[in-house]
XYZ file of C-alpha atoms in Angstrom:
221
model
C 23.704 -0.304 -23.539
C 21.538 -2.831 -25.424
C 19.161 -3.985 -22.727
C 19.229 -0.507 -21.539
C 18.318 1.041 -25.473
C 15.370 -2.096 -25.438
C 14.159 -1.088 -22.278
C 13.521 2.285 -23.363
C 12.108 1.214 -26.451
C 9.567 -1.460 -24.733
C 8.834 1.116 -22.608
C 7.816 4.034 -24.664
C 5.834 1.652 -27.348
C 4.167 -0.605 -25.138
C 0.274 0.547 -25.033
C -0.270 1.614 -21.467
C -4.047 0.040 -20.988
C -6.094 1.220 -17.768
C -6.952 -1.033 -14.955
C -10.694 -2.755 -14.521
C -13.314 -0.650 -14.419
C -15.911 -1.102 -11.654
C -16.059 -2.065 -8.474
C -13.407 -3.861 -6.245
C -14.978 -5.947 -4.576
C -18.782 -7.848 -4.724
C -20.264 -11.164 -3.358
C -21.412 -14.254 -5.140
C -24.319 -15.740 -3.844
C -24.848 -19.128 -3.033
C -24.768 -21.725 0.271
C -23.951 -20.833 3.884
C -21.585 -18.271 5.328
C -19.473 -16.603 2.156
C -16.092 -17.851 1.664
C -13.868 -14.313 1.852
C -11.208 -14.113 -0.752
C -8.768 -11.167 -0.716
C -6.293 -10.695 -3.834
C -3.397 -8.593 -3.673
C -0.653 -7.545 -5.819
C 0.597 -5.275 -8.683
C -0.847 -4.653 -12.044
C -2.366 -7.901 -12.386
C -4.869 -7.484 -9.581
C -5.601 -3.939 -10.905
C -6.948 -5.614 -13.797
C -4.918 -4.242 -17.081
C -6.189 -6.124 -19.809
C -9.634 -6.796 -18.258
C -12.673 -4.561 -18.758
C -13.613 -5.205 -15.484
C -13.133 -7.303 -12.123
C -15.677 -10.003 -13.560
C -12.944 -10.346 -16.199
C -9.370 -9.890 -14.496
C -7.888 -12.201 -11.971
C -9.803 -11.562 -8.906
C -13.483 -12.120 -10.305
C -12.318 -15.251 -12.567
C -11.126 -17.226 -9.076
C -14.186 -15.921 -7.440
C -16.157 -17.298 -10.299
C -13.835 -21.069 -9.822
C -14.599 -20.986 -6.379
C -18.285 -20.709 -6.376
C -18.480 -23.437 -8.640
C -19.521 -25.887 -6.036
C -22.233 -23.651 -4.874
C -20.953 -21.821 -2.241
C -21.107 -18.136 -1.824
C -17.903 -16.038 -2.392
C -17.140 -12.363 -1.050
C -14.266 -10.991 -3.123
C -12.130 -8.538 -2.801
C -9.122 -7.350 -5.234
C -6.586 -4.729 -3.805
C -4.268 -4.077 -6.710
C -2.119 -1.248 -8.119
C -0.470 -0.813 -11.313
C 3.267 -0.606 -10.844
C 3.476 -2.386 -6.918
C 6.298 -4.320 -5.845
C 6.390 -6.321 -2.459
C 7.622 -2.971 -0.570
C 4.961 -1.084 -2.110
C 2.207 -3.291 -1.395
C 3.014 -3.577 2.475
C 2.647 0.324 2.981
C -0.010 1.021 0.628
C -1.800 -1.932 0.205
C -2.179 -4.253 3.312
C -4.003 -1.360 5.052
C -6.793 -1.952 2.624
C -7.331 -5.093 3.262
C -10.962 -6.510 4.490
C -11.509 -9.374 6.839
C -10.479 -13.076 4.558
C -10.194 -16.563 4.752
C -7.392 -16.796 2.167
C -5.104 -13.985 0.794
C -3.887 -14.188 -3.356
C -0.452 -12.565 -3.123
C 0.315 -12.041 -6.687
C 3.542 -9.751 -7.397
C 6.761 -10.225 -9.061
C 6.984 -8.829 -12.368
C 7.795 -5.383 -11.101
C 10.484 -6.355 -8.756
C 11.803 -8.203 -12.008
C 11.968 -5.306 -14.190
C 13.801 -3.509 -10.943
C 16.224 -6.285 -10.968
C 15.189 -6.758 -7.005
C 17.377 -9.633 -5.970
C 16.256 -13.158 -5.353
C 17.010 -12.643 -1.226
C 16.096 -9.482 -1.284
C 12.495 -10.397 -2.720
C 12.445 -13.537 -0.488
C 12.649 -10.858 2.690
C 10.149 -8.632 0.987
C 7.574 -11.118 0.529
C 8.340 -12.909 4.041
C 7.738 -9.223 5.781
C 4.527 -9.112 3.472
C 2.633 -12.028 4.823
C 3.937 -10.961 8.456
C 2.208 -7.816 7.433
C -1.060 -9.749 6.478
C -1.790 -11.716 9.057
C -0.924 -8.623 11.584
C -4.143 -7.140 10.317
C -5.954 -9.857 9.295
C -5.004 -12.815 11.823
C -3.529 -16.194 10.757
C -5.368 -15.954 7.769
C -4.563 -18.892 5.132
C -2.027 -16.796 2.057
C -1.545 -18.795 -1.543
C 1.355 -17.265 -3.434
C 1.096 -17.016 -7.110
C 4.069 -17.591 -8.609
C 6.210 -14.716 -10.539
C 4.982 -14.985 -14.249
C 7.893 -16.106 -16.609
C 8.831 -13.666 -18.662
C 10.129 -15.345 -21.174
C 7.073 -16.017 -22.310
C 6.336 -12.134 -22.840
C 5.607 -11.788 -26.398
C 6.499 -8.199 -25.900
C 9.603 -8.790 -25.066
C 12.731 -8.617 -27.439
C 15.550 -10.652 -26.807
C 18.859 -10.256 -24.796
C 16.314 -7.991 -22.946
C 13.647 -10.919 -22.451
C 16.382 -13.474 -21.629
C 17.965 -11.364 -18.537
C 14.148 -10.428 -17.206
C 13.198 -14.019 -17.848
C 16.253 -15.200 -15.707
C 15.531 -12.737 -13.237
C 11.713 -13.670 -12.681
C 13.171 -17.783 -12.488
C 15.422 -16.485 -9.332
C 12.415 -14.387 -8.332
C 10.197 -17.210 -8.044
C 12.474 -19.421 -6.120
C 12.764 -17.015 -3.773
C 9.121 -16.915 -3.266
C 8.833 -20.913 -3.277
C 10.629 -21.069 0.044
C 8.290 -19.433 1.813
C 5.729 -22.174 1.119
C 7.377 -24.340 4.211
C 5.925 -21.345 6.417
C 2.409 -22.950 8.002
C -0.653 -21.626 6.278
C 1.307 -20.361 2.905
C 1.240 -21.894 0.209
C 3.126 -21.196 -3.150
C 2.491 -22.350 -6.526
C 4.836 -21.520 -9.921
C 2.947 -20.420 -12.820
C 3.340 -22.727 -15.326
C 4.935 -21.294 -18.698
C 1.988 -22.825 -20.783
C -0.495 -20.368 -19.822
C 1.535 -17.543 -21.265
C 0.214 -18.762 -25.234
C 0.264 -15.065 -26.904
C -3.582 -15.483 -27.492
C -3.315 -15.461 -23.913
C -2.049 -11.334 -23.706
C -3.623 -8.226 -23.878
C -3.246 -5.790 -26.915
C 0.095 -4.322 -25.102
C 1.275 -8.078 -25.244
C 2.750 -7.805 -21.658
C -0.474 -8.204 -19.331
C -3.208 -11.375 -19.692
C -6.178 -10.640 -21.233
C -9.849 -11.742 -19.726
C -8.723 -15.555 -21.425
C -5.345 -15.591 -19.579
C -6.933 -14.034 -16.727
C -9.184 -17.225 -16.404
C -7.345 -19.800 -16.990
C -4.631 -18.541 -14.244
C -7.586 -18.191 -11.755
C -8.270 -22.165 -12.956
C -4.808 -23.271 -11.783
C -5.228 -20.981 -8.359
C -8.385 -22.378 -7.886
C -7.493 -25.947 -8.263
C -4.581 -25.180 -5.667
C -7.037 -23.741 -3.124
C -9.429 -26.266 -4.062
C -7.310 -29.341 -3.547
């Protein structure tokens, strides 16, 4: 009754803050043929807590992967509230032509207490889905954001979620031994509070950058 009472109570006072405004996807110019990033996933890719795309997720690792000069077509495909299941019917079909897919999700399957195995099969029929459409295209998985590092969190509620998102993120680590997927944990010290949003449960346009630093560094080698 306690997690269920906090839940409610998260729920109904946590600001609900719009995704990024403009468009979805752009190019940034530079050297030869444009590298083609895709970014999928929940509200994290929709950009809550960013003003725009230039600010959220997608545009920052755009941004770290021009930085050698190249030119960089991105594309984010995002939507508030998408777990794995949801972003295989409704998502993967919008998906342009890439050289590497961002599959960032997680946090909702958390907060529906989706199993570790379950997730795992998820997320496995996800990239099957991908590279259907797309070919054998290259897929980096972010890892599930700890949660307890969630300032808007209160505890027993934060600890159960945070253990949750740990079994989560296992689950999505052994897919990295698939060939051309790749999976990287978030690590906890990214999630500073001056790192949130106003509703203190999404990044803002600093936490939003300095994830796309670690992603980029992964791609990047």
């Amino acid at each position: 009754m306690v997690l269920l009472a906090q839940a409610l109570y998260v729920k109904r006072k946590t600001p609900r803050l719009p995704g990024a405004a403009g468009p979805t996807e752009g190019l940034l110019p530079g050297d030869g043929d444009p590298f083609r990033l895709a970014v999928l996933g929940e509200s994290t890719v929709d950009g809550v807590g960013a003003a725009d795309h230039g600010e959220s997720l997608t545009g920052c690792l755009a941004r770290e992967l021009a930085r050698d000069g190249r030119a960089v077509r991105w594309q984010a495909v995002g939507r508030t509230g998408a777990n794995a299941r949801v972003a295989r019917t409704e998502l993967v079909p919008l998906l342009r032509p890439a050289d590497l897919v961002v599959i960032a999700l997680g946090v909702n399957d958390t907060i529906e207490l989706r199993t570790g195995p379950a997730y795992r099969r998820d997320l496995l029929r996800l990239v099957l889905d991908v590279r259907r459409r797309l070919g054998p295209v290259d897929v980096l998985l972010a890892g599930v954001p700890p949660m307890s590092r969630f300032p808007a969190l209160p505890r027993p509620l934060r600890d159960v979620l945070s253990a949750r998102s740990t079994a989560l993120d296992n689950a999505a680590a052994s897919l990295g031994r698939l060939p051309g997927v790749r999976h990287l944990p978030m690590d906890p010290a990214l999630l500073d509070p001056a790192a949130f949003a106003s509703d203190r449960f999404h990044p803002g346009p600093a936490g939003y950058a300095r994830w796309a630093g670690t992603l980029a560094q992964a791609v990047l080698g």
